[in-house]
């Protein structure tokens, strides 16, 4: 864990007597620190054991702790995040225009699984109340998902979902929600291109997320490229009887007789809008409602039961990052990641462009050379993917990142990787794959918040942790999203959007360990349904965005 400088007590002459200038250095070798005070610090402020500021430095931005002649390697997190482009005086603002970014490390000669499979001490006795599924997975919510094969059916499905919520859901009080899995894929795409496997398996695996109870219901148009049988090939999902029970539905309409809706080879049923049986829009809507009720009945019979914390499948990511992300929220998440791994749970970290610059740390932490090799394979694939678009990993950083003090992708990556804690990396997933093992997994995804969340859903996550410094109201309809603020100022202003304030770490009010434990306990409460996240409270959620590296037509 990084060393956090203790709060400063020396007061600068130019600042009011109540303000103690505070800066945070992450590693003893660092020659810069970031200003912690709300609103930044003015010239003349005296840093603890450090220089007097020679100019104003905004909050979260770096200040030179020593003179940095042109060409000097600027160190943060104990690694080189850039080289001084000009002479930078001690106490000056080290902003991105004064730095040259280092080249990305090559993917040859990396340390492969050199740290050995050191196991963390087990953590026993923690449980939550979850929904056990027939396949052994555990849900944290009880949701009816309606899978769509193509964007064309989105409007009809949404219309039907509004009616299901209004007319059916009140009769099935154990079901939390009805969610249409809307996406932009399904037609107008080169579906036989090799990379099309990614969006297709992503959608398939999302339909099987533990929060959906093994119930798979599909709405199809009929003429689309992504036919239901292609989405769910034989044996893709367990076979079960998804037909009606023969009793009249809520509209007084008997369920369709066997065969009238298309049935795939696996255990799913399909309402096909272009079926000859449909005459008029309302007949389509009625078909969707009828099939939905079959699934609602079964979901309504689910009950929470006490399960070990090892059944948590947590996806962690960050978005709207600032220089505090890697100081407060992400280290607390990293500590919590270690707690989860110690409890036998599954944790995924992702965001390829944000770990690319730390590849040597990650391959060293792999449990086996094969796992390290899989990580290199994912990085190489992504390097090529970016190259095709004539960019590299530096295309990741946003104007907000830079305003928040992050000079470049190297600095951002060092703060991002911290979310993965210290456990050995036991497994690697390609985009859209389903989780195969417990412990710490690198699930390769783009860093885009919506695409990363969508791919982690496909991997089987039942709880999402999201850290933010600039602030984002991000949410997902399918799983609870616990949002962690990196700064107290954000937590204060967004008091009804942020679930945890890790800014207390920079304020000197709490330790990384304390916030990590707070997050761990919050996870068990949220997973059990005892606590709602703010995004759930306000029903804020972003769209699913399928990662489609293949051509569109
Ligand atoms: Ca992200």
Coordinates of C-alpha atoms and ligand atoms in Angstrom, one line a residue:
X1 CA 0.0 0.0 0.0
X2 CA 1.2 3.5 -0.8
X3 CA 2.6 5.7 2.0
X4 CA 0.2 8.6 2.6
X5 CA 1.8 11.7 4.0
X6 CA 0.4 12.8 7.4
X7 CA -1.7 16.0 7.6
X8 CA 0.5 19.1 7.6
X9 CA 0.5 21.4 10.6
X10 CA 2.7 24.2 9.3
X11 CA 0.7 27.1 8.0
X12 CA 1.5 29.2 5.1
X13 CA 1.5 32.9 5.6
X14 CA -0.7 33.5 2.6
X15 CA -3.5 31.2 3.7
X16 CA -6.1 31.5 6.4
X17 CA -5.1 30.0 9.7
X18 CA -7.6 27.1 9.5
X19 CA -6.1 25.7 6.3
X20 CA -3.2 23.3 6.5
X21 CA -1.5 22.8 3.1
X22 CA -1.5 19.1 2.4
X23 CA 0.2 17.1 -0.3
X24 CA 0.2 13.4 -1.0
X25 CA 3.3 11.5 -2.1
X26 CA 2.6 7.9 -3.1
X27 CA 6.1 6.4 -3.0
X28 CA 9.4 7.4 -1.3
X29 CA 11.1 7.6 -4.7
X30 CA 8.5 10.1 -6.0
X31 CA 9.8 13.6 -6.9
X32 CA 6.3 15.0 -7.2
X33 CA 3.2 15.0 -4.8
X34 CA -0.4 16.0 -5.4
X35 CA -2.1 18.9 -3.7
X36 CA -4.9 17.6 -1.5
X37 CA -6.6 20.8 -0.3
X38 CA -10.0 21.6 -1.7
X39 CA -9.6 24.5 -4.1
X40 CA -5.9 24.0 -4.5
X41 CA -3.1 26.0 -2.9
X42 CA -1.7 29.5 -3.7
X43 CA 1.9 30.6 -4.2
X44 CA 3.6 30.9 -0.9
X45 CA 1.9 27.9 0.7
X46 CA 4.5 25.7 2.6
X47 CA 4.2 22.0 2.1
X48 CA 5.0 19.6 4.9
X49 CA 8.7 18.5 4.6
X50 CA 8.5 20.1 1.2
X51 CA 9.0 23.3 -0.8
X52 CA 7.2 26.6 -0.8
X53 CA 4.8 26.8 -3.8
X54 CA 6.2 29.2 -6.4
X55 CA 2.8 29.4 -8.2
X56 CA -0.8 28.4 -7.7
X57 CA -1.4 24.6 -8.0
X58 CA -5.0 23.3 -8.3
X59 CA -6.3 20.5 -6.2
X60 CA -5.2 17.1 -7.4
X61 CA -2.4 18.5 -9.5
X62 CA 1.3 17.7 -9.1
X63 CA 3.9 19.9 -7.4
X64 CA 7.6 19.4 -7.9
X65 CA 9.2 18.5 -4.6
X66 CA 12.7 19.2 -5.9
X67 CA 14.2 21.0 -8.9
X68 CA 13.5 19.0 -12.0
X69 CA 15.9 20.0 -14.8
X70 CA 14.7 19.4 -18.4
X71 CA 14.9 15.7 -19.2
X72 CA 14.5 14.5 -15.6
X73 CA 12.3 11.5 -15.1
X74 CA 9.2 12.5 -13.2
X75 CA 8.3 9.8 -10.7
X76 CA 4.9 9.1 -9.2
X77 CA 3.8 5.7 -7.7
X78 CA 7.5 4.9 -7.9
X79 CA 7.4 4.8 -11.7
X80 CA 8.3 7.2 -14.4
X81 CA 5.1 9.0 -15.6
X82 CA 7.0 11.4 -17.9
X83 CA 10.1 13.5 -18.6
X84 CA 10.4 17.2 -17.9
X85 CA 10.2 19.1 -21.2
X86 CA 11.7 22.2 -19.5
X87 CA 13.4 23.1 -16.2
X88 CA 10.8 22.8 -13.5
X89 CA 11.6 24.5 -10.2
X90 CA 10.9 23.0 -6.8
X91 CA 7.4 24.1 -5.7
X92 CA 6.2 24.6 -9.3
X93 CA 3.1 23.1 -10.9
X94 CA 4.0 20.0 -12.9
X95 CA 1.2 20.0 -15.5
X96 CA 0.8 17.9 -18.6
X97 CA 2.3 20.4 -20.9
X98 CA 5.6 20.3 -19.1
X99 CA 5.9 16.5 -19.5
X100 CA 6.8 14.1 -22.3
X101 CA 5.0 10.8 -22.0
X102 CA 7.2 7.7 -21.9
X103 CA 6.9 5.1 -24.6
X104 CA 4.7 2.0 -23.9
X105 CA 6.6 -0.9 -22.7
X106 CA 7.1 -3.6 -25.3
X107 CA 5.4 -7.0 -24.8
X108 CA 8.6 -9.0 -25.0
X109 CA 10.8 -10.1 -22.1
X110 CA 8.2 -9.4 -19.5
X111 CA 8.5 -11.0 -16.0
X112 CA 6.2 -14.0 -16.3
X113 CA 4.6 -15.2 -13.0
X114 CA 7.7 -14.3 -11.2
X115 CA 6.1 -13.4 -7.9
X116 CA 4.9 -16.9 -7.3
X117 CA 1.4 -17.9 -6.2
X118 CA 1.5 -16.3 -2.8
X119 CA -1.9 -16.9 -1.2
X120 CA -3.5 -14.3 1.1
X121 CA -4.7 -15.5 4.5
X122 CA -8.3 -16.8 4.2
X123 CA -11.2 -14.6 5.5
X124 CA -14.1 -16.8 6.9
X125 CA -17.5 -16.1 8.3
X126 CA -18.9 -13.5 6.0
X127 CA -22.2 -14.2 4.2
X128 CA -25.0 -12.4 2.3
X129 CA -28.6 -13.2 1.4
X130 CA -28.7 -14.1 -2.3
X131 CA -30.8 -16.0 -4.9
X132 CA -29.3 -19.4 -5.6
X133 CA -29.7 -20.5 -9.2
X134 CA -30.0 -24.0 -10.7
X135 CA -26.5 -23.7 -12.2
X136 CA -25.0 -22.9 -8.8
X137 CA -24.5 -19.1 -9.4
X138 CA -26.0 -16.6 -7.0
X139 CA -28.0 -13.5 -7.9
X140 CA -28.1 -10.3 -5.8
X141 CA -31.4 -9.2 -7.5
X142 CA -34.4 -11.0 -8.9
X143 CA -35.0 -9.6 -12.4
X144 CA -36.8 -10.6 -15.5
X145 CA -34.6 -9.9 -18.5
X146 CA -36.0 -9.8 -22.0
X147 CA -33.2 -10.5 -24.6
X148 CA -33.5 -8.7 -27.9
X149 CA -31.8 -10.2 -31.0
X150 CA -31.8 -6.9 -32.8
X151 CA -32.3 -3.2 -32.2
X152 CA -35.4 -3.2 -34.5
X153 CA -37.5 -4.7 -31.8
X154 CA -36.4 -2.2 -29.1
X155 CA -39.5 0.1 -29.4
X156 CA -42.0 -2.7 -29.2
X157 CA -40.2 -4.4 -26.3
X158 CA -40.0 -1.1 -24.4
X159 CA -43.7 -0.6 -24.9
X160 CA -44.4 -4.1 -23.6
X161 CA -42.0 -3.7 -20.7
X162 CA -43.9 -0.6 -19.5
X163 CA -47.1 -2.6 -19.6
X164 CA -45.5 -5.5 -17.8
X165 CA -44.3 -3.2 -15.1
X166 CA -47.7 -1.6 -14.7
X167 CA -50.0 -4.6 -15.1
X168 CA -48.1 -7.7 -14.2
X169 CA -45.2 -6.9 -11.8
X170 CA -47.5 -5.8 -8.9
X171 CA -48.8 -9.4 -8.9
X172 CA -45.3 -10.8 -8.5
X173 CA -43.9 -9.0 -5.5
X174 CA -40.7 -11.1 -5.2
X175 CA -39.5 -9.9 -8.6
X176 CA -37.5 -6.7 -8.4
X177 CA -37.7 -5.4 -12.0
X178 CA -38.2 -6.1 -15.7
X179 CA -35.3 -5.1 -17.9
X180 CA -35.1 -5.1 -21.7
X181 CA -31.6 -6.0 -22.9
X182 CA -31.6 -3.3 -25.6
X183 CA -28.5 -2.9 -27.8
X184 CA -27.4 -1.6 -31.2
X185 CA -26.3 -5.0 -32.6
X186 CA -28.1 -7.7 -34.5
X187 CA -28.3 -6.6 -38.1
X188 CA -26.4 -4.4 -40.6
X189 CA -23.3 -6.0 -39.3
X190 CA -20.7 -8.4 -40.8
X191 CA -21.9 -11.3 -38.7
X192 CA -19.4 -13.8 -40.1
X193 CA -16.4 -11.6 -39.4
X194 CA -14.1 -13.3 -36.9
X195 CA -14.5 -10.5 -34.3
X196 CA -18.3 -10.8 -34.4
X197 CA -17.9 -13.6 -31.9
X198 CA -17.4 -10.8 -29.3
X199 CA -20.8 -9.0 -29.4
X200 CA -22.6 -12.3 -30.0
X201 CA -21.2 -14.1 -27.0
X202 CA -21.5 -10.9 -24.9
X203 CA -25.3 -10.8 -25.5
X204 CA -25.6 -14.5 -24.9
X205 CA -23.8 -14.4 -21.6
X206 CA -25.6 -11.3 -20.4
X207 CA -28.9 -13.1 -20.8
X208 CA -27.5 -15.7 -18.4
X209 CA -26.4 -13.3 -15.8
X210 CA -27.0 -14.7 -12.3
X211 CA -29.5 -11.8 -11.5
X212 CA -31.9 -13.2 -14.2
X213 CA -32.4 -16.5 -12.5
X214 CA -31.7 -18.7 -15.5
X215 CA -34.9 -17.5 -17.2
X216 CA -34.2 -16.6 -20.8
X217 CA -36.8 -14.9 -23.0
X218 CA -36.1 -13.5 -26.4
X219 CA -37.9 -11.0 -28.6
X220 CA -36.8 -11.3 -32.3
X221 CA -37.8 -9.5 -35.4
X222 CA -37.5 -12.5 -37.8
X223 CA -35.4 -11.3 -40.7
X224 CA -32.3 -10.1 -38.7
X225 CA -28.8 -11.5 -39.1
X226 CA -28.5 -12.5 -35.5
X227 CA -31.1 -15.3 -35.5
X228 CA -32.2 -16.6 -32.1
X229 CA -30.6 -20.0 -32.9
X230 CA -27.3 -18.2 -33.6
X231 CA -27.5 -16.3 -30.4
X232 CA -28.3 -19.5 -28.4
X233 CA -26.9 -22.5 -30.2
X234 CA -27.7 -25.9 -28.8
X235 CA -26.4 -26.5 -25.3
X236 CA -25.7 -22.8 -24.8
X237 CA -28.2 -22.8 -22.0
X238 CA -29.8 -25.5 -19.9
X239 CA -33.0 -27.0 -21.3
X240 CA -36.0 -26.2 -19.2
X241 CA -39.7 -26.0 -19.9
X242 CA -40.4 -22.4 -20.5
X243 CA -43.9 -22.8 -21.7
X244 CA -47.1 -21.6 -20.1
X245 CA -49.0 -23.7 -17.5
X246 CA -52.2 -23.6 -19.5
X247 CA -54.0 -21.2 -17.2
X248 CA -55.4 -17.9 -18.6
X249 CA -53.0 -15.0 -18.6
X250 CA -53.7 -11.6 -17.0
X251 CA -55.5 -10.3 -20.1
X252 CA -57.8 -13.3 -20.2
X253 CA -55.9 -14.6 -23.2
X254 CA -54.8 -18.2 -23.0
X255 CA -51.1 -18.9 -23.5
X256 CA -50.1 -19.7 -27.0
X257 CA -50.2 -23.4 -27.7
X258 CA -46.9 -25.2 -27.9
X259 CA -45.2 -24.3 -31.2
X260 CA -46.8 -21.0 -31.8
X261 CA -43.9 -19.0 -30.6
X262 CA -40.6 -20.1 -32.0
X263 CA -38.5 -22.1 -29.6
X264 CA -34.8 -22.3 -29.9
X265 CA -32.8 -25.5 -29.5
X266 CA -32.0 -24.6 -25.9
X267 CA -34.2 -23.6 -23.0
X268 CA -35.5 -20.3 -24.2
X269 CA -38.6 -19.1 -25.9
X270 CA -38.9 -16.5 -28.6
X271 CA -41.6 -14.0 -29.5
X272 CA -41.0 -13.3 -33.2
X273 CA -42.7 -10.1 -34.3
X274 CA -42.9 -11.1 -38.0
X275 CA -44.8 -14.3 -37.2
X276 CA -47.9 -14.6 -39.4
X277 CA -49.9 -15.1 -36.2
X278 CA -49.3 -11.5 -35.3
X279 CA -52.0 -9.2 -36.6
X280 CA -51.5 -5.6 -35.4
X281 CA -49.1 -4.1 -32.9
X282 CA -51.2 -5.1 -29.9
X283 CA -51.0 -8.8 -30.8
X284 CA -47.1 -8.5 -30.6
X285 CA -47.3 -6.8 -27.2
X286 CA -49.8 -9.4 -25.9
X287 CA -47.5 -12.2 -27.0
X288 CA -44.6 -10.6 -25.1
X289 CA -46.8 -10.1 -22.0
X290 CA -48.0 -13.7 -22.1
X291 CA -44.5 -15.1 -22.3
X292 CA -43.2 -12.7 -19.7
X293 CA -45.8 -13.9 -17.2
X294 CA -44.6 -17.5 -17.5
X295 CA -41.1 -16.3 -16.4
X296 CA -42.5 -14.0 -13.8
X297 CA -44.3 -16.8 -12.1
X298 CA -41.1 -18.8 -11.7
X299 CA -39.0 -15.9 -10.7
X300 CA -41.6 -15.0 -8.1
X301 CA -41.0 -18.3 -6.4
X302 CA -37.3 -17.5 -5.8
X303 CA -36.3 -16.7 -2.2
X304 CA -33.1 -15.3 -0.8
X305 CA -31.0 -17.7 1.3
X306 CA -27.8 -17.2 3.3
X307 CA -24.8 -17.9 1.1
X308 CA -21.1 -17.4 1.7
X309 CA -19.4 -14.2 0.6
X310 CA -17.5 -16.4 -1.9
X311 CA -20.6 -16.2 -4.1
X312 CA -20.0 -12.6 -4.8
X313 CA -18.8 -11.8 -8.4
X314 CA -17.6 -8.3 -8.3
X315 CA -16.6 -6.2 -11.3
X316 CA -14.5 -3.1 -10.5
X317 CA -13.9 -0.1 -12.8
X318 CA -13.4 3.6 -12.6
X319 CA -14.7 6.5 -14.7
X320 CA -14.3 10.2 -14.6
X321 CA -11.0 9.7 -12.9
X322 CA -8.8 12.4 -11.3
X323 CA -5.5 12.4 -9.5
X324 CA -7.2 11.3 -6.3
X325 CA -8.6 8.1 -7.9
X326 CA -5.2 6.4 -7.5
X327 CA -4.7 7.8 -4.0
X328 CA -8.1 7.3 -2.2
X329 CA -10.9 5.4 -3.9
X330 CA -8.8 2.9 -6.0
X331 CA -6.5 1.9 -3.1
X332 CA -9.6 1.3 -0.9
X333 CA -11.1 -0.8 -3.7
X334 CA -7.8 -2.6 -3.9
X335 CA -7.9 -3.4 -0.2
X336 CA -11.5 -4.6 -0.6
X337 CA -10.5 -6.7 -3.6
X338 CA -8.0 -8.5 -1.4
X339 CA -10.7 -9.0 1.3
X340 CA -13.0 -10.5 -1.4
X341 CA -10.3 -12.8 -2.7
X342 CA -9.5 -13.9 0.8
X343 CA -13.2 -14.7 1.3
X344 CA -13.1 -16.9 -1.8
X345 CA -15.1 -14.6 -4.0
X346 CA -14.5 -13.6 -7.6
X347 CA -13.2 -10.2 -8.5
X348 CA -12.7 -8.8 -12.0
X349 CA -10.6 -5.8 -13.0
X350 CA -10.6 -4.6 -16.6
X351 CA -10.0 -1.6 -18.8
X352 CA -7.1 -2.6 -21.1
X353 CA -5.8 0.9 -22.0
X354 CA -5.6 1.7 -18.3
X355 CA -3.5 -1.3 -17.4
X356 CA -1.3 -1.4 -20.5
X357 CA 1.4 0.7 -19.0
X358 CA 1.6 -1.5 -15.9
X359 CA 1.8 -4.8 -17.9
X360 CA 5.1 -5.8 -16.3
X361 CA 3.5 -5.6 -12.8
X362 CA 0.6 -7.7 -13.9
X363 CA 2.5 -10.4 -15.8
X364 CA 4.7 -10.7 -12.7
X365 CA 1.6 -11.2 -10.5
X366 CA 0.1 -14.0 -12.7
X367 CA -0.2 -17.3 -11.0
X368 CA 1.2 -19.2 -13.9
X369 CA 3.2 -18.4 -17.1
X370 CA 0.0 -19.4 -19.0
X371 CA -2.0 -16.7 -17.3
X372 CA 0.8 -14.2 -17.9
X373 CA 0.8 -15.2 -21.6
X374 CA -3.0 -14.7 -21.8
X375 CA -2.6 -11.2 -20.5
X376 CA 0.1 -10.4 -23.1
X377 CA -2.2 -11.9 -25.8
X378 CA -5.0 -9.5 -24.7
X379 CA -2.7 -6.5 -24.6
X380 CA -1.2 -7.3 -28.1
X381 CA -4.7 -7.7 -29.5
X382 CA -5.7 -4.3 -28.2
X383 CA -2.5 -2.7 -29.4
X384 CA -3.4 -3.9 -32.9
X385 CA -7.0 -2.8 -32.5
X386 CA -5.9 0.7 -31.6
X387 CA -3.3 0.7 -34.4
X388 CA -6.0 0.0 -37.0
X389 CA -7.6 3.3 -35.9
X390 CA -4.3 5.1 -36.0
X391 CA -4.1 5.8 -32.3
X392 CA -2.5 4.2 -29.2
X393 CA -3.4 3.9 -25.5
X394 CA -2.8 7.6 -25.0
X395 CA -6.2 8.2 -26.7
X396 CA -7.8 7.1 -23.4
X397 CA -7.4 10.3 -21.3
X398 CA -10.2 12.9 -21.3
X399 CA -10.1 16.7 -20.8
X400 CA -11.7 16.0 -17.4
X401 CA -8.9 13.6 -16.4
X402 CA -6.3 16.3 -17.2
X403 CA -8.3 19.0 -15.4
X404 CA -8.4 16.6 -12.5
X405 CA -4.6 16.5 -12.4
X406 CA -3.8 13.3 -14.5
X407 CA -1.1 14.3 -17.0
X408 CA -1.3 11.3 -19.2
X409 CA -2.3 7.6 -19.5
X410 CA 0.8 6.4 -17.7
X411 CA -0.2 8.3 -14.6
X412 CA -3.8 7.3 -15.0
X413 CA -2.9 3.6 -15.4
X414 CA -0.8 3.5 -12.2
X415 CA -3.8 4.8 -10.3
X416 CA -6.2 2.5 -12.1
X417 CA -4.3 -0.8 -11.5
X418 CA -4.4 -0.2 -7.7
X419 CA -8.0 -1.4 -7.8
X420 CA -6.7 -4.9 -8.4
X421 CA -5.2 -5.1 -4.9
X422 CA -2.3 -7.4 -4.3
X423 CA -3.7 -10.9 -4.9
X424 CA -2.2 -13.1 -7.6
X425 CA -4.0 -12.9 -10.9
X426 CA -5.5 -16.3 -11.4
X427 CA -7.3 -16.0 -14.7
X428 CA -7.8 -13.9 -17.9
X429 CA -10.9 -13.5 -19.9
X430 CA -11.2 -12.3 -23.5
X431 CA -14.0 -9.7 -24.1
X432 CA -17.5 -11.3 -23.7
X433 CA -16.3 -14.6 -22.1
X434 CA -17.9 -16.0 -19.0
X435 CA -16.0 -16.2 -15.7
X436 CA -14.3 -19.6 -15.3
X437 CA -12.7 -19.4 -11.8
X438 CA -12.9 -17.7 -8.4
X439 CA -10.2 -15.4 -7.2
X440 CA -8.8 -12.4 -9.1
X441 CA -9.4 -12.3 -12.9
X442 CA -8.3 -9.9 -15.5
X443 CA -11.3 -9.5 -17.8
X444 CA -10.0 -7.7 -20.9
X445 CA -12.4 -4.9 -21.8
X446 CA -12.1 -1.4 -23.2
X447 CA -12.1 1.3 -20.5
X448 CA -15.3 2.9 -21.8
X449 CA -17.6 2.8 -18.8
X450 CA -20.6 1.4 -20.6
X451 CA -18.7 -1.2 -22.6
X452 CA -16.6 -2.3 -19.6
X453 CA -19.8 -2.7 -17.5
X454 CA -21.6 -4.5 -20.3
X455 CA -18.7 -7.0 -20.7
X456 CA -18.4 -7.5 -16.9
X457 CA -22.2 -8.3 -16.9
X458 CA -21.5 -10.9 -19.5
X459 CA -18.8 -12.4 -17.4
X460 CA -21.4 -13.0 -14.7
X461 CA -20.9 -10.1 -12.3
X462 CA -23.6 -9.8 -9.6
X463 CA -22.2 -6.6 -8.0
X464 CA -20.4 -3.6 -9.6
X465 CA -18.0 -1.1 -7.9
X466 CA -17.3 2.1 -9.7
X467 CA -14.9 4.8 -8.5
X468 CA -15.1 8.4 -9.8
X469 CA -13.3 11.7 -9.1
X470 CA -14.8 14.1 -11.5
X471 CA -18.3 12.5 -10.9
X472 CA -20.6 10.4 -13.0
X473 CA -24.2 9.3 -12.3
X474 CA -23.4 5.9 -14.0
X475 CA -25.6 2.9 -13.3
X476 CA -26.7 -0.4 -14.7
X477 CA -30.2 -1.9 -14.7
X478 CA -29.1 -5.5 -14.2
X479 CA -26.8 -5.2 -11.2
X480 CA -26.4 -2.8 -8.3
X481 CA -23.5 -0.3 -8.8
X482 CA -21.8 1.0 -5.7
X483 CA -20.2 4.3 -6.5
X484 CA -17.1 5.5 -4.6
X485 CA -16.1 9.2 -4.6
X486 CA -12.4 10.0 -4.6
X487 CA -12.8 13.4 -3.0
X488 CA -14.9 14.7 -0.1
X489 CA -15.9 17.7 -2.2
X490 CA -17.6 15.5 -4.7
X491 CA -19.1 13.3 -2.0
X492 CA -20.6 16.5 -0.4
X493 CA -22.0 17.9 -3.6
X494 CA -23.2 14.6 -5.0
X495 CA -24.4 13.4 -1.6
X496 CA -27.4 11.5 -3.1
X497 CA -25.4 9.9 -5.9
X498 CA -22.2 8.6 -4.2
X499 CA -22.5 5.6 -2.0
X500 CA -19.1 5.7 -0.3
X501 CA -16.7 8.7 0.3
X502 CA -13.1 7.7 0.0
X503 CA -12.1 11.3 0.1
X504 CA -11.8 10.9 3.9
X505 CA -8.5 9.2 3.2
X506 CA -7.0 12.4 1.6
X507 CA -8.6 14.4 4.4
X508 CA -6.7 12.3 7.0
X509 CA -10.0 11.2 8.5
X510 CA -9.8 7.5 7.6
X511 CA -7.3 5.0 6.5
X512 CA -7.3 3.0 3.2
X513 CA -8.1 -0.1 5.3
X514 CA -11.0 1.5 7.0
X515 CA -12.6 2.7 3.8
X516 CA -11.9 -0.8 2.3
X517 CA -13.7 -2.5 5.1
X518 CA -16.6 0.0 4.8
X519 CA -16.9 -0.9 1.2
X520 CA -16.8 -4.6 1.9
X521 CA -19.6 -4.4 4.5
X522 CA -21.6 -2.1 2.1
X523 CA -21.2 -4.8 -0.6
X524 CA -22.7 -7.5 1.7
X525 CA -25.6 -5.2 2.5
X526 CA -26.3 -4.2 -1.1
X527 CA -25.9 -7.8 -2.3
X528 CA -28.4 -8.9 0.3
X529 CA -31.0 -6.3 -0.7
X530 CA -30.8 -4.7 2.7
X531 CA -29.4 -1.5 1.2
X532 CA -30.1 0.1 -2.2
X533 CA -27.4 2.0 -4.1
X534 CA -28.2 5.6 -5.0
X535 CA -28.3 4.6 -8.7
X536 CA -31.0 2.0 -7.8
X537 CA -32.9 4.5 -5.6
X538 CA -33.2 6.9 -8.6
X539 CA -33.4 4.2 -11.2
X540 CA -30.4 5.6 -13.0
X541 CA -28.9 3.3 -15.6
X542 CA -26.9 3.5 -18.7
X543 CA -27.5 1.5 -21.9
X544 CA -25.8 -1.7 -22.6
X545 CA -23.1 -1.1 -25.2
X546 CA -21.9 -4.2 -27.0
X547 CA -18.2 -4.1 -28.0
X548 CA -18.2 -4.8 -31.7
X549 CA -14.7 -4.7 -33.2
X550 CA -16.0 -6.3 -36.4
X551 CA -17.2 -4.2 -39.4
X552 CA -20.7 -2.9 -39.9
X553 CA -22.3 -3.2 -43.3
Ligands
LIG1 CA1 -14.0 3.0 -17.2

